């Protein structure tokens, strides 16, 4: 006879697994995306497999291959795991292990999936990555579900749900509530199932995702079929198919067709049941899910049996039987053997029918015992969970009461102590206050003196720069304009001296910018807006600003900056730092010289080097570069002027951006400025 409970397990297993699949088309698109990303990285001149971005892409590529290219998934997961361990990349290692667990789950190797899940759970760093932690516990719960170990399934899903609630992860709140509803639906506990489904449906409204809403309606349809609410189930199914008209998802559409097949099977409308089951099977042709295909073929076998087409029924039940054996699925074997018994009985093959009946009864007895034991264990798990929750609540309340008691006693003691102290020291309190006030005033005066000294020094430096470096070009501009306006030959003189005057004014503008930003660095409360900066793009813009000066001196630029290197820094200050360094390199590099700009990763910093083949400096000059007490400035190789302010500004801004700067230089061999800034890692 047809086994209702086994047939129910058939579709609940399909529902639980299908939720964790995406469409085959989406899989292919994602596989192509991450494959192309790694191809782009491999083309980079400084490419290394040890790059964390490359390892992350390998893991993502592997994950999206889980339904359409499982051999490739295994290869990529293995490579990602090896590279992660080699580079001590914990996140990459955990992600690779979770992919292995997923692979073995979807290929029917449940024990292997559990082994990888438990390996990952025992990793002490897992709690630092809640999304992977939820993924692992969810996979572990599914694996136990396939082994009919519902108490363990319940425990793992509850663990994942607690993490989702703590991190307010709405997607996982939806997924885990729906999975828990599926468990209780399997255990025929409709009240619990509806409670979790209602929680999942509430989250779906926040997600505003029609596809997930369709998933919920499909599950609700299945539950209503089992409860005998066929009219409500049909309404759920119609609404689900309507949503899929505009928001297609092949995997869940296949599951919905299978559910509709069950609906028609309940109505004994076997032709429509076959039509829907066949649609579901055709849509699963690209998905390597052994249990799902076995369940659909079993549904077809039951439908053909209803039509008394014993040949077709036997054909499909034998196919499902082979798949159940390969996945070691006892509940599937029981229902398949029972159907074979019915077929052989109708064919009057008494010996064979008795053989299958004997197999059915043996597995049925074993499964019945397992079911009773599992129901008791499930009840025990629920009671233990409630008991543990109450225990923790009681412990927290007790701890809170103890804390309140300690606070009260401490407050009383503190008040008493304050009264005693007040009585003892009231006589000399005024004297102490006066002494403290005098000490504070002396300290304030000392601080004000230091600030005044610094302000005077800054003012002297400012007037010096304005008087010597800014005033001269402005006076020259005024005189040549007066000559241009008053002298008939003034236009000729203006055209003759205009290029030099333009260069002087550009230097004035550059100096004014430095003065303004230097002034900001001296202000208290000046802010630094840190963000991720693509180094090569910004340096290319700066080089373009100095293109005329570079061409004028025929300087070669050797740009070795990697395209994928980024830093965390203030964008405006980053540009000022490297405008000054590149400007100095151009200034002190002779005609036909070379400037080299390169980057490399050092620990968690990015090292940016600006080197030139210029005049270089002595060790004594290098010591003066960043001095706040000495004003060090030289003329460039083409008599370019400098203020001595730029490098002090550079150092101040590098420090504000949590970096370091160093200089290497030798006379007549050039200079090398080395800046380290925090590396931006995705």
XYZ file of C-alpha atoms in Angstrom:
682
model
C 0.000 0.000 0.000
C 1.063 3.584 -0.660
C 3.115 4.992 2.271
C 2.005 8.555 3.080
C 4.824 9.371 5.485
C 7.525 8.196 3.120
C 6.017 10.046 0.215
C 5.855 13.147 2.357
C 9.554 12.837 3.175
C 10.189 12.659 -0.560
C 8.967 16.202 -1.151
C 10.182 17.716 2.102
C 13.716 16.647 1.265
C 13.295 18.271 -2.130
C 11.987 21.472 -0.524
C 14.823 21.705 1.982
C 17.559 21.243 -0.617
C 15.957 23.304 -3.360
C 15.907 26.377 -1.130
C 19.688 26.421 -1.143
C 19.949 26.254 -4.988
C 19.828 29.102 -7.501
C 18.841 28.688 -11.134
C 21.275 26.906 -13.450
C 21.434 30.033 -15.608
C 22.412 32.185 -12.609
C 25.044 29.596 -11.720
C 26.551 29.819 -15.207
C 26.557 33.640 -15.145
C 28.324 33.694 -11.769
C 30.834 31.044 -12.842
C 31.678 33.122 -15.920
C 31.975 36.310 -13.817
C 34.504 34.922 -11.303
C 36.390 33.017 -13.984
C 36.892 36.296 -15.879
C 37.903 38.133 -12.692
C 40.735 35.683 -12.055
C 41.807 35.815 -15.711
C 42.156 39.615 -15.358
C 44.263 39.179 -12.203
C 46.499 36.625 -13.943
C 47.271 39.176 -16.666
C 48.693 41.667 -14.136
C 52.522 41.912 -14.248
C 52.853 41.368 -10.491
C 50.221 38.600 -10.319
C 50.571 36.022 -7.564
C 48.317 33.096 -6.656
C 48.896 34.111 -3.038
C 46.796 37.256 -3.544
C 43.764 37.070 -1.207
C 41.485 38.471 -3.932
C 42.517 35.607 -6.230
C 41.774 33.050 -3.474
C 38.372 34.660 -2.756
C 37.473 34.483 -6.444
C 38.483 30.798 -6.515
C 36.154 30.106 -3.587
C 33.257 31.995 -5.171
C 33.848 30.256 -8.507
C 33.814 26.911 -6.688
C 30.575 27.707 -4.849
C 28.712 28.628 -8.035
C 29.906 25.428 -9.749
C 28.145 23.248 -7.135
C 25.192 22.374 -9.389
C 26.681 22.469 -12.887
C 30.381 21.515 -12.684
C 31.048 19.526 -9.524
C 34.377 18.063 -10.741
C 35.657 21.599 -11.352
C 34.221 22.663 -7.986
C 36.291 20.010 -6.237
C 39.499 21.093 -8.033
C 38.968 24.798 -7.280
C 38.012 24.181 -3.632
C 41.136 22.081 -3.144
C 43.345 24.779 -4.703
C 41.716 27.544 -2.617
C 42.235 25.478 0.552
C 45.923 24.853 -0.263
C 46.630 28.540 -1.010
C 44.728 29.697 2.101
C 46.711 27.375 4.378
C 49.986 28.361 2.699
C 49.300 32.079 3.279
C 47.630 31.652 6.686
C 44.430 33.146 5.212
C 41.808 31.989 7.728
C 38.741 33.349 5.905
C 39.768 31.639 2.658
C 40.401 28.328 4.468
C 36.975 28.381 6.167
C 35.210 29.272 2.915
C 36.969 26.420 1.074
C 36.020 23.898 3.794
C 32.382 25.041 3.637
C 32.451 24.554 -0.151
C 33.730 20.991 0.295
C 30.878 20.308 2.737
C 28.358 21.694 0.212
C 29.866 19.600 -2.615
C 29.571 16.341 -0.697
C 26.045 17.211 0.462
C 24.818 17.769 -3.097
C 26.503 14.618 -4.429
C 24.839 12.417 -1.810
C 27.992 11.805 0.295
C 26.302 12.896 3.510
C 28.863 11.471 5.951
C 31.676 13.227 4.092
C 29.713 16.501 4.210
C 29.275 16.118 7.992
C 33.013 15.410 8.375
C 33.985 18.694 6.643
C 31.312 20.643 8.572
C 32.609 19.392 11.930
C 36.213 20.176 10.909
C 35.135 23.753 10.172
C 33.035 24.071 13.353
C 36.087 23.129 15.444
C 38.118 25.988 13.944
C 38.553 28.613 16.730
C 38.343 31.486 14.201
C 34.910 30.516 12.792
C 33.032 32.846 15.187
C 34.834 35.810 13.604
C 32.958 35.160 10.330
C 29.199 34.821 11.128
C 28.090 34.348 7.501
C 30.363 31.313 7.048
C 29.317 30.083 10.501
C 25.635 30.212 9.509
C 26.419 28.524 6.184
C 28.251 25.655 7.934
C 25.534 25.053 10.544
C 22.858 25.198 7.842
C 24.754 22.632 5.710
C 25.304 20.438 8.771
C 21.582 20.636 9.567
C 20.694 19.543 6.018
C 23.145 16.637 6.225
C 21.581 15.380 9.451
C 18.151 15.844 7.858
C 19.130 13.497 5.027
C 20.206 10.970 7.657
C 16.797 11.361 9.369
C 18.561 12.647 12.506
C 15.994 15.350 13.237
C 17.153 16.285 16.757
C 20.630 17.074 15.385
C 19.039 18.888 12.426
C 16.918 20.944 14.815
C 19.935 21.798 16.990
C 22.101 22.932 14.051
C 19.354 25.065 12.494
C 18.599 26.677 15.874
C 22.296 27.462 16.280
C 22.366 29.148 12.854
C 19.089 30.975 13.587
C 20.535 32.406 16.820
C 23.484 33.838 14.838
C 21.102 35.283 12.225
C 19.038 36.959 14.976
C 22.167 38.326 16.665
C 23.534 39.802 13.402
C 20.073 40.781 12.050
C 20.781 38.846 8.832
C 17.358 38.939 7.167
C 18.173 36.466 4.399
C 19.318 33.794 6.849
C 16.390 34.574 9.172
C 14.132 33.723 6.254
C 16.079 30.622 5.186
C 16.449 29.087 8.647
C 12.855 29.733 9.742
C 11.694 28.084 6.527
C 14.017 25.105 7.051
C 12.778 24.682 10.631
C 9.202 24.811 9.373
C 10.081 22.051 6.898
C 11.445 19.831 9.715
C 8.258 20.119 11.769
C 6.162 19.593 8.655
C 8.056 16.313 8.180
C 7.354 15.387 11.809
C 3.634 16.148 11.228
C 3.738 18.926 13.838
C 1.663 21.407 11.846
C 1.449 24.041 14.605
C 5.245 24.288 14.921
C 5.654 24.182 11.137
C 3.178 27.024 10.631
C 4.865 29.058 13.415
C 8.245 28.951 11.668
C 6.710 29.455 8.209
C 4.879 32.531 9.523
C 8.177 33.935 10.862
C 9.826 33.279 7.495
C 6.926 34.925 5.638
C 7.204 38.004 7.889
C 10.869 38.416 6.896
C 9.999 37.954 3.205
C 7.930 41.144 3.374
C 10.997 43.068 4.561
C 13.202 41.518 1.882
C 10.729 42.609 -0.805
C 11.834 39.632 -2.917
C 9.034 38.074 -5.065
C 11.138 34.950 -5.701
C 11.426 34.173 -1.988
C 7.740 34.966 -1.525
C 7.052 32.333 -4.183
C 9.248 29.873 -2.249
C 7.150 30.407 0.866
C 3.859 30.026 -1.018
C 5.144 26.814 -2.577
C 6.026 25.386 0.841
C 2.690 26.504 2.258
C 0.962 24.752 -0.648
C 2.756 21.501 0.193
C 1.853 21.776 3.880
C -1.808 22.442 3.049
C -1.855 19.395 0.758
C -0.645 17.241 3.648
C -3.243 18.820 5.974
C -5.971 18.063 3.415
C -6.626 21.756 2.693
C -6.586 21.174 -1.071
C -8.539 24.320 -1.956
C -6.079 26.539 -0.021
C -3.157 24.578 -1.518
C -4.448 25.218 -5.058
C -4.732 28.944 -4.280
C -1.112 28.934 -3.012
C 0.060 27.130 -6.154
C -1.797 29.506 -8.518
C -0.277 32.546 -6.779
C 3.177 30.928 -6.914
C 3.001 30.285 -10.664
C 1.740 33.853 -11.189
C 4.855 35.226 -9.425
C 7.117 33.028 -11.562
C 5.687 34.591 -14.726
C 7.750 37.739 -13.995
C 10.389 36.419 -11.546
C 11.545 33.077 -12.862
C 13.631 30.656 -10.772
C 13.992 27.292 -12.503
C 14.937 25.308 -9.397
C 11.983 26.449 -7.314
C 9.674 26.349 -10.330
C 10.660 22.674 -10.691
C 9.864 22.091 -7.005
C 6.487 23.823 -7.448
C 5.621 21.600 -10.417
C 6.465 18.583 -8.246
C 4.192 19.949 -5.491
C 1.411 20.436 -8.026
C 2.027 16.847 -9.156
C 1.383 15.744 -5.563
C -1.783 17.884 -5.501
C -3.192 16.108 -8.553
C -2.065 12.749 -7.171
C -4.183 13.446 -4.077
C -7.139 14.118 -6.404
C -6.394 10.874 -8.300
C -5.955 12.964 -11.459
C -2.984 10.876 -12.597
C -2.632 12.383 -16.102
C -2.110 15.895 -14.712
C 0.116 14.503 -11.962
C 2.385 12.876 -14.610
C 2.436 16.079 -16.659
C 3.635 18.147 -13.679
C 6.133 15.539 -12.447
C 7.629 15.279 -15.940
C 8.014 19.063 -16.158
C 9.788 19.016 -12.806
C 12.093 16.189 -13.920
C 12.951 17.933 -17.210
C 13.863 21.127 -15.355
C 16.176 19.142 -13.035
C 18.147 17.636 -15.922
C 21.051 20.068 -15.417
C 21.170 19.709 -11.626
C 23.274 16.975 -10.004
C 20.953 16.304 -7.062
C 20.537 12.527 -6.599
C 17.765 12.576 -3.970
C 15.617 15.133 -5.794
C 15.678 13.158 -9.048
C 14.916 9.931 -7.169
C 11.895 11.549 -5.484
C 10.437 12.900 -8.739
C 10.850 9.533 -10.467
C 9.101 7.890 -7.535
C 6.204 10.361 -7.946
C 5.965 9.377 -11.634
C 5.961 5.700 -10.624
C 2.998 6.273 -8.267
C 1.129 8.218 -10.963
C 1.592 5.511 -13.610
C 0.546 2.914 -11.044
C -2.674 4.876 -10.555
C -3.270 4.585 -14.325
C -2.508 0.852 -14.060
C 0.432 1.326 -16.467
C 2.542 -1.249 -14.681
C 5.417 -1.207 -17.203
C 5.982 2.539 -16.889
C 5.447 2.429 -13.138
C 8.066 -0.325 -12.749
C 10.471 1.514 -15.054
C 10.396 4.667 -12.913
C 10.357 2.937 -9.540
C 13.449 0.895 -10.495
C 15.213 4.116 -11.530
C 14.324 5.722 -8.212
C 15.401 2.535 -6.396
C 18.884 2.703 -7.948
C 19.236 6.351 -6.955
C 18.070 5.676 -3.388
C 20.586 2.853 -3.060
C 23.425 5.070 -4.336
C 22.586 7.712 -1.719
C 21.959 5.177 1.096
C 18.482 6.610 1.706
C 16.427 4.072 3.758
C 13.123 5.965 3.666
C 13.293 6.084 -0.126
C 14.129 2.387 -0.320
C 11.102 1.507 1.805
C 8.600 3.323 -0.392
C 10.227 2.062 -3.590
C 10.143 -1.574 -2.372
C 6.498 -1.162 -1.307
C 5.560 0.123 -4.758
C 7.426 -2.811 -6.386
C 5.404 -5.141 -4.137
C 2.169 -3.566 -5.386
C 3.285 -3.834 -9.038
C 4.341 -7.485 -8.772
C 1.150 -8.299 -6.922
C -0.925 -6.788 -9.748
C 1.158 -8.793 -12.240
C 0.306 -11.957 -10.248
C 4.025 -12.598 -9.677
C 3.465 -13.840 -6.145
C 7.040 -14.948 -5.385
C 8.541 -11.615 -6.441
C 5.813 -9.630 -4.699
C 6.470 -11.496 -1.446
C 10.202 -10.833 -1.809
C 9.556 -7.083 -2.086
C 6.989 -7.211 0.728
C 9.581 -8.857 2.961
C 12.153 -6.160 2.074
C 9.526 -3.475 2.689
C 8.484 -4.809 6.073
C 12.102 -5.191 7.213
C 13.013 -1.598 6.281
C 9.616 -0.367 7.530
C 10.168 -1.945 10.937
C 13.647 -0.464 11.115
C 12.372 2.944 10.026
C 9.435 2.723 12.459
C 11.805 2.077 15.327
C 14.051 4.889 14.117
C 11.062 7.207 13.808
C 9.877 6.484 17.354
C 13.377 6.960 18.684
C 13.815 10.157 16.648
C 10.474 11.562 17.813
C 11.500 10.970 21.416
C 14.912 12.499 20.767
C 13.281 15.464 18.989
C 10.988 16.013 21.938
C 13.989 15.729 24.230
C 15.924 18.214 22.072
C 13.026 20.696 22.223
C 12.730 20.256 25.989
C 16.483 20.608 26.447
C 16.501 23.732 24.288
C 13.636 25.281 26.285
C 15.263 24.164 29.518
C 18.618 25.635 28.485
C 16.905 28.875 27.461
C 15.128 29.096 30.834
C 18.350 28.223 32.669
C 20.284 30.980 30.898
C 17.447 33.404 31.546
C 17.418 32.484 35.254
C 21.210 32.773 35.483
C 21.098 36.193 33.820
C 18.345 37.356 36.170
C 20.261 36.060 39.193
C 23.457 37.734 38.005
C 21.531 40.957 37.430
C 20.043 40.836 40.941
C 23.481 40.174 42.443
C 24.873 43.056 40.444
C 22.105 45.339 41.667
C 22.800 44.293 45.253
C 26.512 44.988 44.862
C 25.742 48.365 43.299
C 23.492 49.297 46.215
C 26.089 48.324 48.828
C 28.843 50.010 46.864
C 26.774 53.172 46.551
C 26.047 53.184 50.285
C 29.726 52.668 51.079
C 30.741 55.361 48.632
C 28.332 57.881 50.176
C 29.621 57.051 53.678
C 33.218 57.385 52.525
C 32.469 60.716 50.849
C 30.962 62.065 54.091
C 34.024 60.934 56.091
C 36.433 62.432 53.562
C 34.473 65.660 53.539
C 34.590 65.923 57.343
C 38.328 65.129 57.547
C 39.555 67.365 54.738
C 37.066 70.241 54.922
C 39.599 72.316 56.906
C 42.309 72.352 54.222
C 40.075 71.980 51.151
C 40.278 75.654 50.291
C 44.081 75.629 50.427
C 44.274 72.594 48.159
C 41.926 74.176 45.674
C 44.036 77.326 45.629
C 47.262 75.361 45.114
C 45.671 73.320 42.362
C 44.365 76.467 40.713
C 47.832 78.053 40.807
C 49.395 74.880 39.411
C 46.819 74.775 36.624
C 47.410 78.418 35.771
C 51.158 77.832 35.675
C 50.636 74.860 33.384
C 48.291 76.865 31.145
C 50.825 79.708 30.974
C 53.543 77.234 30.045
C 51.378 75.696 27.318
C 50.412 79.149 26.032
C 54.092 80.122 25.936
C 54.891 77.058 23.855
C 51.981 77.748 21.516
C 52.987 81.418 21.205
C 56.588 80.428 20.417
C 55.325 78.006 17.753
C 52.954 80.625 16.341
C 55.796 83.180 16.132
C 58.039 80.619 14.431
C 55.267 79.735 11.990
C 54.578 83.407 11.371
C 58.254 84.129 10.696
C 58.429 81.190 8.301
C 55.206 82.346 6.607
C 56.440 85.943 6.178
C 59.773 84.633 4.919
C 58.101 82.519 2.259
C 55.635 85.248 1.301
C 58.402 87.885 1.230
C 60.982 85.921 -0.754
C 59.097 83.379 -2.866
C 55.669 84.859 -3.515
C 56.365 88.605 -3.570
C 59.047 88.439 -6.289
C 56.890 86.858 -9.068
C 53.966 89.136 -8.199
C 56.197 92.257 -8.441
C 57.558 90.970 -11.780
C 54.010 90.443 -13.060
C 53.018 93.970 -11.977
C 56.044 95.544 -13.678
C 55.661 93.697 -16.962
C 51.925 94.482 -17.060
C 52.700 98.160 -16.447
C 55.289 98.023 -19.254
C 52.749 96.306 -21.502
C 50.160 99.018 -20.842
C 52.429 102.108 -20.847
C 55.272 101.357 -23.270
C 54.619 100.986 -27.024
C 57.105 98.117 -27.105
C 55.645 96.580 -23.942
C 53.843 93.850 -25.900
C 57.149 92.558 -27.248
C 58.662 92.396 -23.780
C 55.499 90.779 -22.426
C 55.601 88.006 -25.051
C 59.321 87.483 -24.393
C 59.027 87.121 -20.618
C 55.504 85.610 -20.435
C 56.622 81.898 -20.498
C 59.054 82.423 -17.613
C 56.464 84.493 -15.778
C 53.897 81.700 -16.291
C 56.292 79.174 -14.711
C 56.893 81.570 -11.794
C 53.153 81.995 -11.270
C 52.571 78.234 -11.409
C 55.235 77.878 -8.712
C 53.479 80.625 -6.723
C 50.189 78.719 -7.029
C 51.881 75.481 -5.953
C 53.495 77.291 -2.994
C 50.169 78.899 -2.016
C 48.497 75.464 -2.046
C 51.244 74.122 0.195
C 50.916 77.112 2.529
C 47.165 76.647 2.829
C 47.414 72.924 3.534
C 50.396 73.444 5.847
C 48.252 75.927 7.727
C 45.485 73.339 8.023
C 47.916 70.806 9.484
C 48.802 73.346 12.187
C 45.152 73.843 13.140
C 43.700 71.917 16.034
C 40.781 69.671 15.167
C 41.628 69.356 11.476
C 39.931 66.220 10.131
C 41.237 63.399 7.945
C 38.644 61.713 5.684
C 39.990 58.169 5.227
C 38.775 56.099 2.268
C 40.050 53.534 -0.244
C 42.213 55.125 -2.984
C 43.237 53.468 -6.281
C 46.926 54.427 -6.292
C 47.741 54.111 -9.989
C 44.778 56.201 -11.121
C 45.633 59.095 -8.780
C 49.374 59.048 -9.616
C 48.578 59.038 -13.355
C 46.515 62.228 -12.861
C 49.404 63.907 -10.970
C 51.908 62.923 -13.692
C 49.568 64.404 -16.294
C 49.554 67.733 -14.365
C 53.363 67.885 -14.708
C 53.449 66.666 -18.323
C 54.803 70.040 -19.633
C 57.657 70.169 -17.094
C 58.507 66.507 -17.790
C 58.556 67.059 -21.561
C 60.514 70.278 -21.195
C 63.368 68.438 -19.437
C 62.938 65.259 -21.582
C 62.572 63.183 -18.411
C 61.608 59.537 -18.802
C 58.902 58.236 -16.443
C 59.220 54.585 -15.409
C 55.741 53.859 -13.988
C 55.754 50.472 -12.199
C 52.628 51.053 -10.080
C 50.363 47.966 -9.973
C 46.801 48.593 -11.159
C 45.182 46.691 -8.286
C 47.015 48.360 -5.400
C 44.938 50.576 -3.112
C 45.520 52.398 0.190
C 43.362 53.833 2.978
C 44.084 57.582 3.180
C 42.632 61.084 2.821
C 42.365 61.638 -0.956
C 43.238 65.356 -0.859
C 46.261 64.789 1.387
C 47.372 61.786 -0.711
C 47.459 64.040 -3.785
C 49.384 66.786 -1.924
C 51.973 64.254 -0.697
C 52.728 62.880 -4.135
C 52.425 66.230 -5.969
C 55.236 67.492 -3.754
C 57.359 64.344 -4.143
C 56.925 64.196 -7.950
C 57.459 67.989 -8.224
C 60.743 67.660 -6.288
C 61.827 64.707 -8.424
C 61.244 66.743 -11.621
C 62.965 69.802 -10.120
C 66.167 67.957 -9.137
C 66.390 65.593 -12.123
C 68.577 66.891 -15.008
C 67.532 66.875 -18.644
C 67.183 63.340 -20.111
C 67.050 61.867 -16.578
C 64.585 59.285 -15.311
C 61.960 59.163 -12.541
C 60.739 55.768 -11.306
C 57.492 55.254 -9.375
C 56.763 51.777 -7.998
C 54.600 49.969 -5.413
C 54.916 46.812 -3.388
C 53.090 45.203 -0.459
C 54.891 45.015 2.879
C 52.948 43.305 5.668
C 49.629 45.214 5.753
C 51.082 48.396 4.193
C 51.604 49.540 0.621
C 55.103 50.905 -0.061
C 55.141 53.655 -2.728
C 58.636 54.685 -3.922
C 59.463 57.835 -5.939
C 63.073 57.648 -7.215
C 65.036 59.974 -9.472
C 68.445 60.110 -11.132
C 68.972 63.686 -10.001
C 71.604 65.596 -8.064
C 71.034 63.736 -4.787
C 71.877 64.958 -1.266
C 74.476 64.487 1.415
C 73.599 62.706 4.657
C 73.680 66.077 6.416
C 71.140 67.543 3.958
C 68.880 64.521 4.366
C 68.783 65.137 8.138
C 67.567 68.711 7.513
C 64.736 67.781 5.136
C 61.976 67.284 7.680
C 63.371 69.559 10.404
C 60.923 72.003 11.959
C 63.750 74.228 13.213
C 65.738 74.615 9.963
C 64.544 75.860 6.594
C 66.261 73.719 3.963
C 65.758 74.627 0.283
C 67.824 74.320 -2.925
C 67.398 75.418 -6.525
C 66.514 72.754 -9.095
C 68.688 71.711 -12.036
C 67.036 74.430 -14.165
C 67.128 76.981 -11.319
C 63.582 76.093 -10.159
C 62.762 77.724 -6.841
C 61.587 75.973 -3.670
C 60.317 77.078 -0.253
C 61.592 74.248 1.933
C 58.008 73.832 3.159
C 56.834 70.970 0.896
C 58.652 68.049 2.538
C 57.662 69.114 6.062
C 54.077 69.241 4.809
C 54.526 65.791 3.235
C 55.795 64.274 6.477
C 52.981 65.840 8.534
C 50.335 64.461 6.159
C 51.904 60.992 5.938
C 51.829 60.757 9.742
C 48.202 61.997 9.852
C 47.319 59.131 7.495
C 48.953 56.496 9.763
C 51.972 56.131 7.483
C 55.733 56.535 7.468
C 58.218 58.242 5.156
C 61.933 57.630 4.642
C 64.633 59.045 2.333
C 67.684 57.474 0.705
C 70.045 59.700 -1.258
C 73.640 60.065 -2.468
C 75.207 63.102 -4.160
C 75.088 62.854 -7.978
C 73.282 59.478 -7.800
C 69.730 60.608 -7.141
C 67.186 60.355 -4.317
C 64.556 57.833 -3.282
C 61.503 58.826 -1.198
C 59.734 55.812 0.381
C 56.164 56.252 1.671
C 54.274 53.518 3.541
C 50.480 53.821 3.858
C 47.877 51.325 5.156
C 46.902 48.799 2.489
C 43.260 48.699 1.398
C 42.219 45.015 1.372
C 38.752 43.959 0.091
